[in-house]
XYZ file of C-alpha atoms in Angstrom:
729
model
C 3.952 -18.642 -5.214
C 5.025 -15.703 -7.332
C 7.273 -17.935 -9.440
C 4.285 -20.112 -10.397
C 2.067 -16.993 -10.777
C -0.213 -17.868 -7.862
C -0.565 -14.147 -7.257
C -3.174 -14.199 -4.494
C -1.132 -16.516 -2.263
C 2.031 -14.624 -3.174
C 0.377 -11.363 -2.156
C -0.904 -12.803 1.101
C 2.490 -14.164 2.221
C 4.276 -10.982 1.176
C 1.851 -8.904 3.260
C 2.567 -11.151 6.255
C 6.311 -10.790 5.713
C 6.005 -6.999 5.617
C 3.904 -7.039 8.790
C 6.593 -9.004 10.584
C 9.332 -6.674 9.332
C 8.312 -3.289 7.938
C 11.836 -2.874 6.537
C 11.697 -6.080 4.502
C 12.575 -4.215 1.304
C 12.857 -7.311 -0.878
C 9.331 -8.373 0.043
C 8.060 -4.903 -0.816
C 9.826 -4.988 -4.181
C 8.216 -8.328 -5.049
C 4.915 -6.927 -3.788
C 5.214 -4.160 -6.385
C 5.477 -6.851 -9.089
C 2.485 -8.765 -7.712
C 0.259 -5.693 -7.410
C 1.272 -4.535 -10.884
C 0.327 -7.868 -12.423
C -2.974 -7.822 -10.513
C -3.492 -4.295 -11.915
C -3.632 -2.857 -8.386
C -1.612 0.093 -9.602
C -2.396 2.431 -6.706
C -1.327 -0.210 -4.192
C 1.889 -0.820 -6.140
C 2.619 2.926 -6.013
C 2.141 2.838 -2.218
C 4.775 0.116 -1.834
C 7.149 2.028 -4.117
C 6.632 5.138 -1.960
C 7.519 3.099 1.133
C 10.700 1.872 -0.568
C 11.548 5.418 -1.653
C 11.386 6.575 1.964
C 14.576 4.620 2.578
C 15.964 4.720 -0.981
C 14.699 8.090 -2.224
C 17.071 8.200 -5.186
C 16.611 4.707 -6.619
C 16.267 5.403 -10.336
C 14.494 2.169 -11.221
C 11.890 2.620 -8.464
C 11.108 6.112 -9.787
C 10.761 4.767 -13.347
C 8.393 2.024 -12.169
C 6.354 4.601 -10.270
C 6.140 6.760 -13.407
C 5.016 3.762 -15.479
C 2.314 2.901 -12.905
C 1.020 6.469 -12.991
C 0.807 6.127 -16.780
C -1.201 2.919 -16.345
C -3.602 4.825 -14.087
C -3.891 7.549 -16.723
C -2.439 10.124 -14.316
C 0.004 11.743 -16.735
C 0.318 14.909 -14.621
C 1.834 13.009 -11.667
C 3.899 10.892 -14.077
C 5.349 13.986 -15.745
C 6.087 15.615 -12.374
C 7.883 12.487 -11.175
C 9.866 12.266 -14.422
C 10.937 15.899 -14.121
C 12.054 15.310 -10.533
C 13.999 12.213 -11.606
C 15.753 14.220 -14.336
C 16.912 16.698 -11.662
C 18.284 13.853 -9.535
C 20.051 12.165 -12.477
C 20.664 14.971 -14.991
C 23.226 12.934 -16.969
C 21.699 9.464 -16.826
C 21.183 8.219 -20.395
C 18.079 6.178 -19.521
C 16.397 9.104 -17.741
C 17.357 11.454 -20.587
C 15.823 8.998 -23.080
C 12.584 8.790 -21.044
C 12.382 12.568 -20.727
C 13.160 13.047 -24.416
C 10.410 10.654 -25.495
C 7.862 12.300 -23.222
C 8.863 15.796 -24.317
C 8.615 14.711 -27.942
C 5.043 13.521 -27.378
C 4.085 16.789 -25.663
C 5.908 18.906 -28.236
C 4.281 17.203 -31.222
C 0.854 17.973 -29.748
C 1.877 21.586 -29.088
C 3.360 21.950 -32.576
C 0.087 21.074 -34.260
C -1.720 23.834 -32.365
C 0.846 26.632 -32.990
C 1.272 29.337 -35.638
C 4.325 29.164 -37.949
C 6.276 31.625 -35.799
C 5.351 29.927 -32.519
C 6.191 26.558 -34.024
C 9.612 27.826 -35.144
C 10.340 29.329 -31.720
C 9.324 26.094 -30.008
C 11.453 23.995 -32.356
C 14.471 26.228 -31.610
C 14.057 25.462 -27.898
C 13.496 21.767 -28.517
C 16.680 21.526 -30.611
C 18.647 23.001 -27.701
C 17.350 20.175 -25.521
C 17.399 17.414 -28.160
C 20.139 18.432 -30.662
C 20.306 14.985 -32.316
C 16.723 14.996 -33.622
C 16.866 14.996 -37.463
C 13.130 15.579 -37.867
C 13.327 18.828 -35.902
C 16.081 20.216 -38.169
C 14.144 19.428 -41.337
C 10.877 20.761 -39.907
C 12.541 23.980 -38.709
C 14.130 24.555 -42.110
C 10.698 24.147 -43.726
C 9.154 26.622 -41.286
C 11.797 29.256 -41.957
C 11.305 28.757 -45.707
C 7.582 29.318 -45.285
C 8.314 32.436 -43.238
C 10.693 33.686 -45.988
C 13.746 33.493 -43.707
C 16.026 31.430 -45.922
C 19.238 32.576 -44.230
C 18.012 31.241 -40.911
C 17.055 27.977 -42.611
C 20.648 27.620 -43.888
C 21.907 28.387 -40.399
C 19.759 25.550 -39.059
C 21.302 23.263 -41.685
C 24.812 24.164 -40.463
C 23.809 23.432 -36.895
C 22.350 20.107 -37.920
C 25.424 19.048 -39.861
C 27.692 19.803 -36.924
C 25.646 17.321 -34.947
C 24.659 14.915 -37.780
C 27.715 15.001 -40.006
C 27.034 14.893 -43.786
C 23.396 13.920 -43.357
C 22.068 13.573 -46.906
C 18.597 14.935 -46.132
C 19.896 18.119 -44.522
C 22.468 18.663 -47.304
C 19.831 18.128 -49.989
C 17.447 20.533 -48.265
C 20.083 23.245 -47.745
C 21.351 23.041 -51.340
C 17.784 23.406 -52.587
C 17.296 26.567 -50.496
C 20.577 28.036 -51.772
C 19.662 27.404 -55.403
C 16.263 29.003 -54.843
C 18.123 32.075 -53.566
C 20.468 32.047 -56.595
C 23.503 31.219 -54.433
C 24.872 28.613 -56.810
C 28.521 28.959 -55.791
C 27.611 28.661 -52.128
C 25.433 25.665 -52.910
C 28.291 23.998 -54.734
C 30.749 24.656 -51.915
C 28.220 23.446 -49.379
C 27.576 20.219 -51.301
C 31.286 19.541 -51.707
C 32.023 20.256 -48.074
C 29.410 17.774 -46.902
C 30.100 14.906 -49.271
C 27.736 15.817 -52.110
C 24.000 15.277 -52.490
C 23.891 12.951 -55.514
C 25.895 12.887 -58.763
C 23.131 14.298 -60.998
C 22.343 17.158 -58.644
C 26.048 18.020 -58.220
C 26.447 18.132 -62.011
C 23.677 20.714 -62.322
C 25.206 22.777 -59.525
C 28.622 22.584 -61.155
C 27.325 24.006 -64.459
C 25.490 26.824 -62.724
C 28.490 27.597 -60.538
C 30.788 27.778 -63.565
C 28.522 30.365 -65.220
C 28.359 32.452 -62.053
C 32.116 32.260 -61.507
C 32.899 33.937 -64.871
C 31.860 37.316 -63.417
C 32.678 36.618 -59.736
C 34.716 39.455 -58.131
C 36.166 37.014 -55.628
C 37.961 35.032 -58.330
C 39.172 38.219 -59.982
C 40.611 39.555 -56.693
C 42.184 36.195 -55.966
C 44.113 36.282 -59.179
C 45.052 39.914 -58.489
C 46.424 39.154 -55.027
C 48.503 36.275 -56.380
C 50.449 38.760 -58.462
C 50.419 41.965 -56.330
C 49.962 40.859 -52.651
C 48.006 44.083 -52.138
C 46.875 44.611 -48.471
C 43.396 45.896 -49.352
C 42.826 42.987 -51.725
C 43.849 40.582 -48.935
C 41.279 42.143 -46.595
C 38.561 41.755 -49.256
C 39.504 38.123 -49.930
C 39.574 37.243 -46.218
C 36.195 38.814 -45.479
C 34.558 37.370 -48.593
C 35.905 33.865 -48.030
C 34.521 33.906 -44.492
C 31.171 35.268 -45.660
C 30.792 32.743 -48.480
C 32.019 29.835 -46.416
C 35.270 29.224 -48.328
C 36.904 28.080 -45.140
C 40.021 26.551 -46.681
C 40.685 29.840 -48.525
C 39.979 31.757 -45.327
C 42.696 29.837 -43.456
C 45.233 30.707 -46.165
C 44.297 34.393 -46.138
C 44.352 34.475 -42.298
C 47.909 33.200 -42.286
C 48.801 35.937 -44.801
C 47.130 38.588 -42.612
C 48.986 37.419 -39.477
C 52.263 37.889 -41.368
C 51.304 41.465 -42.266
C 49.605 42.714 -39.038
C 50.409 40.222 -36.266
C 47.836 38.599 -33.922
C 45.459 41.547 -33.655
C 42.120 41.337 -31.888
C 40.254 41.714 -35.209
C 42.091 38.796 -36.856
C 41.824 36.631 -33.739
C 38.069 37.208 -33.693
C 37.774 36.190 -37.343
C 39.753 32.993 -36.731
C 37.662 32.344 -33.617
C 34.474 32.594 -35.680
C 35.987 30.267 -38.274
C 36.984 27.611 -35.730
C 33.578 27.816 -34.062
C 31.886 27.150 -37.386
C 34.046 24.100 -37.893
C 33.369 22.893 -34.360
C 37.040 23.070 -33.322
C 36.156 23.946 -29.747
C 39.614 23.489 -28.241
C 41.265 25.858 -30.753
C 38.344 28.299 -30.395
C 38.723 28.144 -26.615
C 42.420 29.060 -26.789
C 41.700 31.908 -29.217
C 38.964 33.261 -26.980
C 41.289 33.103 -23.966
C 43.826 35.128 -25.929
C 41.188 37.644 -26.982
C 39.854 38.035 -23.440
C 43.382 38.513 -22.088
C 43.934 41.313 -24.615
C 40.562 42.958 -23.831
C 39.411 42.052 -20.254
C 36.972 44.989 -20.128
C 35.119 44.003 -23.283
C 31.736 42.757 -22.029
C 30.938 40.976 -25.314
C 34.197 39.058 -25.131
C 33.548 38.294 -21.491
C 30.126 36.886 -22.307
C 31.505 34.784 -25.153
C 34.376 33.593 -22.974
C 31.926 32.633 -20.230
C 29.676 30.889 -22.757
C 32.641 28.920 -24.093
C 33.632 27.771 -20.617
C 30.059 26.795 -19.906
C 30.105 24.639 -23.055
C 33.336 23.034 -21.845
C 31.789 22.526 -18.429
C 28.759 20.859 -20.017
C 31.061 18.568 -21.972
C 33.006 17.744 -18.808
C 29.806 17.009 -16.925
C 28.542 14.754 -19.711
C 31.813 12.798 -19.546
C 31.810 12.943 -15.721
C 35.050 14.916 -15.555
C 33.911 16.675 -12.400
C 37.241 18.327 -11.544
C 37.529 20.048 -14.937
C 33.866 21.019 -14.845
C 34.379 22.591 -11.422
C 37.349 24.641 -12.663
C 35.467 25.922 -15.712
C 32.350 26.832 -13.705
C 34.437 28.586 -11.060
C 36.128 30.666 -13.760
C 32.677 31.755 -14.981
C 31.653 32.735 -11.449
C 34.866 34.701 -11.053
C 34.381 36.824 -14.178
C 30.578 37.043 -14.326
C 28.860 39.648 -12.104
C 26.112 38.280 -9.825
C 23.669 40.633 -11.534
C 23.983 38.645 -14.759
C 20.862 36.612 -15.470
C 22.970 33.468 -16.025
C 24.755 33.685 -12.676
C 22.109 31.789 -10.628
C 22.181 28.856 -13.063
C 25.977 28.683 -12.968
C 26.084 28.915 -9.167
C 23.467 26.166 -8.837
C 25.368 23.898 -11.201
C 28.640 24.548 -9.369
C 26.984 23.523 -6.094
C 25.928 20.257 -7.751
C 29.414 19.637 -9.181
C 31.028 20.261 -5.778
C 28.683 17.658 -4.401
C 29.847 15.205 -7.060
C 33.407 15.834 -5.870
C 32.242 15.157 -2.296
C 33.280 18.678 -1.320
C 30.248 19.282 0.869
C 31.894 22.041 2.872
C 32.674 24.006 -0.322
C 29.150 23.406 -1.631
C 27.738 24.623 1.673
C 29.908 27.749 1.573
C 28.929 28.536 -2.026
C 25.267 28.111 -1.120
C 25.628 30.585 1.752
C 27.439 33.116 -0.440
C 24.961 32.745 -3.308
C 21.931 32.993 -1.014
C 23.342 36.096 0.656
C 24.297 37.697 -2.687
C 21.091 36.900 -4.573
C 18.179 36.467 -2.193
C 15.612 36.272 -4.998
C 17.034 32.946 -6.170
C 17.679 31.560 -2.694
C 15.227 28.706 -3.205
C 17.030 27.706 -6.384
C 20.373 27.496 -4.589
C 18.715 25.658 -1.717
C 17.316 23.077 -4.139
C 20.768 22.494 -5.644
C 22.350 22.168 -2.208
C 19.575 19.839 -1.082
C 20.278 17.576 -4.050
C 23.967 17.504 -3.081
C 23.192 16.531 0.489
C 20.517 14.100 -0.689
C 23.113 12.165 -2.697
C 25.343 12.047 0.353
C 22.444 10.909 2.526
C 21.586 8.184 0.042
C 25.151 6.873 0.255
C 25.126 6.926 4.062
C 21.771 5.149 4.236
C 22.893 2.517 1.722
C 25.977 1.945 3.879
C 23.734 1.785 6.998
C 25.612 4.700 8.584
C 22.426 5.982 10.167
C 24.002 8.187 12.837
C 26.075 10.007 10.211
C 23.021 10.348 7.984
C 21.085 11.853 10.891
C 23.835 14.404 11.540
C 24.008 15.412 7.876
C 20.216 15.772 7.675
C 20.114 17.914 10.833
C 22.916 20.112 9.482
C 20.988 20.559 6.224
C 17.900 21.544 8.208
C 19.911 24.147 10.125
C 21.282 25.653 6.903
C 18.057 25.373 4.866
C 15.222 25.711 7.401
C 12.087 23.897 6.339
C 13.942 21.654 3.877
C 11.632 18.779 2.965
C 14.597 16.524 2.143
C 16.153 17.201 5.549
C 12.906 16.686 7.444
C 12.211 13.391 5.679
C 15.665 12.007 6.393
C 15.661 13.223 10.009
C 12.320 11.511 10.592
C 13.424 8.308 8.834
C 16.708 8.069 10.745
C 15.169 8.898 14.129
C 12.539 6.233 13.557
C 15.171 3.720 12.444
C 17.382 4.495 15.465
C 14.363 4.390 17.849
C 14.969 7.913 19.168
C 11.337 8.228 20.184
C 11.239 11.716 21.701
C 13.116 13.335 18.816
C 11.041 11.354 16.332
C 7.835 12.738 17.835
C 9.242 16.279 17.721
C 10.420 16.102 14.110
C 7.241 14.354 12.968
C 5.248 17.270 14.388
C 7.666 19.719 12.767
C 7.301 18.049 9.364
C 3.510 17.931 9.623
C 3.372 21.616 10.566
C 5.559 22.498 7.562
C 3.837 20.208 5.027
C 0.324 19.478 6.336
C -0.938 18.294 2.947
C 1.885 15.806 2.282
C 0.790 12.169 2.734
C 4.290 11.228 3.932
C 4.266 13.720 6.809
C 0.641 12.934 7.644
C 1.516 9.247 7.982
C 4.611 9.928 10.098
C 2.674 12.258 12.399
C -0.003 9.591 12.771
C 2.645 6.988 13.651
C 4.054 9.409 16.233
C 0.626 9.974 17.783
C 0.064 6.230 17.834
C 3.351 5.646 19.677
C 2.296 8.280 22.215
C -0.922 6.404 22.867
C -3.058 8.990 21.033
C -4.575 6.470 18.673
C -7.890 8.275 18.190
C -6.083 11.420 17.068
C -3.867 9.370 14.740
C -6.862 7.785 13.020
C -8.654 11.126 12.734
C -5.553 12.556 11.051
C -5.353 9.652 8.604
C -9.022 9.431 7.726
C -8.723 8.517 4.049
C -11.974 9.940 2.687
C -12.963 13.528 2.000
C -16.364 15.204 1.852
C -17.046 13.846 -1.637
C -16.535 10.285 -0.344
C -13.473 9.705 -2.532
C -10.114 8.279 -1.545
C -7.577 11.003 -0.891
C -4.389 8.954 -1.068
C -3.585 5.217 -0.943
C -0.797 5.895 1.574
C -3.357 7.228 4.024
C -5.550 4.172 3.478
C -2.641 1.813 4.208
C -1.618 3.712 7.343
C -5.228 4.033 8.537
C -5.894 0.308 8.230
C -2.498 -0.569 9.731
C -2.973 1.514 12.873
C -6.598 0.389 13.150
C -5.441 -3.227 13.015
C -2.829 -2.677 15.743
C -5.365 -0.930 17.970
C -7.915 -3.670 17.402
C -5.343 -6.319 18.386
C -4.647 -4.456 21.622
C -8.356 -4.245 22.395
C -8.721 -7.955 21.730
C -5.925 -8.719 24.186
C -7.963 -6.796 26.764
C -11.030 -8.802 25.681
C -12.763 -5.596 24.548
C -14.385 -7.319 21.587
C -17.187 -4.804 20.930
C -14.740 -1.880 20.853
C -12.380 -3.862 18.592
C -15.240 -4.558 16.165
C -16.021 -0.846 15.910
C -12.390 -0.051 15.082
C -12.152 -2.878 12.524
C -15.430 -1.996 10.802
C -14.316 1.631 10.510
C -11.113 0.505 8.760
C -12.893 -1.995 6.509
C -14.930 0.848 5.017
C -11.731 1.967 3.274
C -10.079 -1.428 2.712
C -12.862 -3.964 2.502
C -10.663 -6.886 1.435
C -7.920 -6.506 4.053
C -7.288 -10.077 5.242
C -5.567 -9.036 8.491
C -8.523 -6.893 9.537
C -11.005 -9.585 8.586
C -9.050 -12.177 10.573
C -8.993 -9.868 13.618
C -12.734 -9.447 13.203
C -13.021 -13.230 13.372
C -11.073 -13.201 16.668
C -13.468 -10.584 18.035
C -16.470 -12.736 17.142
C -14.805 -15.672 18.873
C -14.571 -13.642 22.090
C -18.236 -12.772 21.673
C -18.992 -16.488 21.270
C -20.433 -15.951 17.804
C -18.565 -18.989 16.613
C -20.165 -19.286 13.168
C -18.982 -15.827 12.128
C -15.633 -16.423 13.821
C -15.119 -19.639 11.861
C -16.034 -18.095 8.487
C -13.739 -15.074 8.915
C -10.771 -16.882 10.419
C -10.900 -19.761 7.973
C -11.098 -17.476 4.915
C -8.487 -14.903 5.940
C -5.579 -16.766 7.485
C -3.105 -19.131 5.870
C -1.152 -21.007 8.568
C 2.451 -22.074 8.185
C 3.437 -25.728 8.162
C 4.472 -25.517 11.816
C 1.061 -24.274 12.972
C -1.065 -26.260 10.535
C -2.088 -28.965 13.010
C -2.979 -26.568 15.817
C -4.818 -24.325 13.347
C -6.951 -27.175 12.018
C -7.794 -28.264 15.550
C -8.926 -24.728 16.373
C -11.029 -24.567 13.215
C -12.737 -27.834 14.158
C -13.407 -26.385 17.612
C -14.953 -23.205 16.166
C -16.980 -25.205 13.680
C -18.255 -27.454 16.475
C -19.087 -24.484 18.708
C -20.946 -22.827 15.873
C -23.760 -25.431 16.040
C -26.884 -24.132 17.822
C -28.034 -27.682 18.720
C -25.669 -30.295 20.116
C -26.176 -33.949 21.145
C -23.529 -35.865 23.119
C -23.611 -39.614 23.842
C -21.122 -41.576 25.982
C -20.760 -45.151 27.143
C -18.369 -46.633 29.747
C -17.850 -50.341 30.537
C -15.606 -51.378 33.463
C -14.891 -53.846 36.270
C -16.191 -52.682 39.617
C -14.751 -53.744 43.033
C -16.004 -52.153 46.237
C -13.361 -53.474 48.659
C -10.342 -54.951 46.994
C -8.665 -56.041 50.278
C -11.379 -58.464 51.341
C -12.871 -59.126 47.946
C -9.664 -59.370 46.006
C -10.740 -62.393 44.045
C -14.237 -61.146 43.415
C -15.272 -58.516 40.898
C -18.315 -57.605 38.905
C -19.127 -55.449 35.876
C -20.828 -52.122 35.599
C -21.644 -49.813 32.662
C -22.638 -46.156 32.364
C -24.283 -44.504 29.360
C -25.527 -40.936 28.955
C -27.254 -38.804 26.353
C -27.174 -34.970 26.551
C -28.824 -32.257 24.488
C -27.623 -28.633 24.483
C -29.156 -25.524 22.970
C -26.671 -22.708 22.379
C -27.464 -18.982 22.268
C -24.997 -16.046 22.021
C -24.811 -15.605 25.798
C -26.597 -18.680 27.149
C -26.303 -22.444 26.868
C -29.017 -24.785 28.189
C -28.240 -28.494 28.644
C -30.328 -31.509 29.703
C -28.771 -34.956 30.308
C -30.069 -38.445 31.151
C -27.578 -41.041 32.403
C -27.960 -44.786 32.900
C -25.847 -47.003 35.205
C -26.117 -50.796 35.480
C -24.175 -52.951 38.029
C -23.898 -56.735 38.360
C -24.692 -58.165 41.842
C -22.257 -60.407 43.691
C -21.939 -62.458 46.984
C -18.614 -62.936 48.838
C -18.101 -63.960 52.453
C -20.497 -61.892 54.439
C -21.017 -59.333 51.677
C -24.106 -59.430 49.547
C -24.466 -56.740 46.872
C -27.590 -56.587 44.761
C -27.253 -55.643 41.104
C -29.601 -53.297 39.264
C -30.087 -50.154 37.202
C -29.995 -46.454 38.180
C -30.952 -43.260 36.276
C -29.716 -39.690 36.731
C -31.421 -36.538 35.384
C -29.300 -33.376 35.098
C -30.057 -29.779 33.953
C -27.432 -27.045 33.418
C -27.397 -23.329 32.499
C -24.311 -21.383 31.352
C -24.362 -17.585 30.941
C -21.901 -14.820 29.959
C -22.062 -11.339 31.497
C -20.234 -8.696 29.487
C -16.800 -9.465 28.099
C -15.139 -10.842 31.246
C -17.623 -12.594 33.601
C -19.248 -15.955 32.979
C -20.992 -18.480 35.204
C -22.709 -21.886 35.419
C -25.507 -23.454 37.504
C -26.395 -27.187 37.379
C -28.469 -29.685 39.321
C -29.002 -33.466 39.147
C -31.251 -36.128 40.699
C -30.790 -39.917 40.462
C -32.709 -43.051 41.365
C -29.814 -45.323 42.240
C -26.019 -45.736 42.040
C -25.365 -42.079 41.182
C -25.241 -39.254 43.709
C -28.752 -38.923 44.973
C -28.630 -35.147 44.644
C -25.970 -32.832 43.280
C -25.767 -29.063 42.787
C -22.986 -26.907 41.289
C -22.480 -23.185 40.845
C -19.368 -21.548 39.395
C -18.109 -18.144 38.217
C -15.024 -17.160 36.207
C -13.330 -13.893 35.232
C -11.288 -13.373 32.045
C -8.346 -11.295 33.267
C -5.527 -9.761 31.216
C -2.566 -11.761 29.888
C -4.764 -14.845 29.418
C -5.432 -15.476 33.137
C -8.896 -16.827 34.025
C -9.481 -17.227 37.803
C -12.641 -19.133 38.740
C -14.565 -20.355 41.823
C -16.751 -23.432 41.997
C -19.091 -24.519 44.842
C -20.858 -27.886 44.904
C -22.984 -30.246 46.978
C -23.306 -34.040 46.713
C -25.574 -36.565 48.497
C -23.707 -39.815 47.876
C -25.132 -43.337 47.498
C -24.096 -45.957 50.094
C -20.310 -45.891 50.022
C -17.578 -47.866 51.820
C -15.239 -45.770 53.975
C -11.994 -47.170 55.346
C -11.799 -46.987 59.179
C -8.726 -48.864 60.409
C -6.650 -52.003 60.027
C -4.483 -54.346 62.071
C -2.516 -57.445 61.351
C -5.562 -59.629 61.168
C -8.397 -57.490 59.834
C -9.464 -54.365 57.968
C -12.451 -52.365 59.178
C -14.840 -50.551 56.809
C -18.155 -48.773 57.231
C -20.840 -48.218 54.680
C -23.214 -45.227 54.667
C -24.621 -42.245 52.744
C -22.783 -38.887 53.051
C -23.261 -35.178 52.350
C -20.234 -33.680 50.543
C -19.532 -29.960 50.115
C -16.993 -29.043 47.449
C -15.109 -25.791 46.779
C -12.447 -25.461 44.046
């Protein structure tokens, strides 16, 4: 049905499939597609939430849920879900792209409402998150120009070119700022370094640079050092080349300085700065290691060394080199005091990396140490550790290792009391493994901890239902608040589901009125629920309101091929019983023989016809019937039977008492050939499990009838008389 876009029939059959098997995940996934195309976005979100209970870290399900929230216009929930997904998959390119696009939309709105300084500060933060965004570099350079901070604008250009090598727009913008500042030589060097910014523009810069160079002290000192190799001149040339960005000259002068003074801390720091500017991170890393080894008590060096290792760790994480990332992060934790404001972030990331390496014991130990050392950030460490265990739980659930998943979830709950992740998985696994008592206990625990969460409300309601406390379960799930608005679609689905189950149980006990009350209460919140409407039709059938029963059952049930014939027969029955007035007519034609032994060669005809009218009420049925019987006469041996016509008049009353007792009284009188008089009375009781015991008492005054007496070899004896018969069945 879904393939041919018959969405209503597709939806109906998918709902039936899910009712048969609540863990039919494929059916639920297709149901998400159907509901989305029908624009039932809230319902589609409900099915995604059900899928996420068993696959809580399915990226595509989260992205579909986010998109559906966008369709509903609920951008707050969509943004919250996207942020959560980015925590689960911090390095996933698709998630990063989604988050980047959303942040860009939010940031552009914020940017328009900010002052120049606020806009610049915001753009600095955005570039840290999205360092490949060309528009942000150009906009930030413009802002700094407007604020009169040209040096910072040039710094932004350098950052941008490290990420977007030789980008013509950035080069053109930076050269323009430098020329406005009168830094012609720097502008020329900058343009040359980054591939030029157009032949005409480079020609102008070259002329201006030549004029400036005629009186440039740097050139004069360069020529002086070439002839004298003076130490002070070398120091001037090295510092000036670094300041002006003459990096090739700076490398030459650094080599000269190393020959004079050796690898001193001052020279190493200058080379470190040079390599950092060029983006030679590996060389800079080795230089910083050397510097830190020479000066382990220098806090500035320690901070730079830690920052460098964090950059390496970020690179390792981006390339999924988890072992190297773990080593770099551990080195930071070893040298950085816990009082440092960056320590919680590093510890949290190390917990996540240990989880990637499947070193759960080490992650658990680091969480305990971090929580004990820094209690203020305990929740942050707990969140990181929860994510580690959540990934492990996802793997175990996908592999159907439910017992192991239950143990891991319980261990997480012991270590992080009140963990929502642990409670959810414990409840899911206990329900899957049918550990009823523990499921009831953990469902209560989860509801006590998170009484406003729809997930825990639903699970607690299911627990109460399994304990036979259905009224409490429905009261807990009631999906409307005081303003008569829906609280949550999950509650609606659970409320109608439990109501339907309870109604089915009541119907099995033939408690039709009570079942109708339950069904009508659920239909208030889900008026088009076909299962509830079908059950309502069954209730009306028990109440003998066959017209309503036919309409509801026929409209809300689609039988399979196997049950099609039986279903149609039942529909015809309900349709027939729905008529308030009924007329029946019968006719029988047969050969009649009173005593076949002595009259074997003689026979005669008889016929019976009857017409009955019935008037049906909800609890009563009144019937009147007139029957006609005609018999041919015959003469054989000493038998002489006269033919003729007889009439019978019959009246009958049927009545139902309550939902279980019913009874019938009838009486008949005839002129000839029928029973002269007949009376019947019966009662029946609709017991459980489909049993219906009944008792019937009757009386008959027969017409003249042959009765066999005896026989011998030569003759058979009969007698003929009228009799009173009493019947009990």
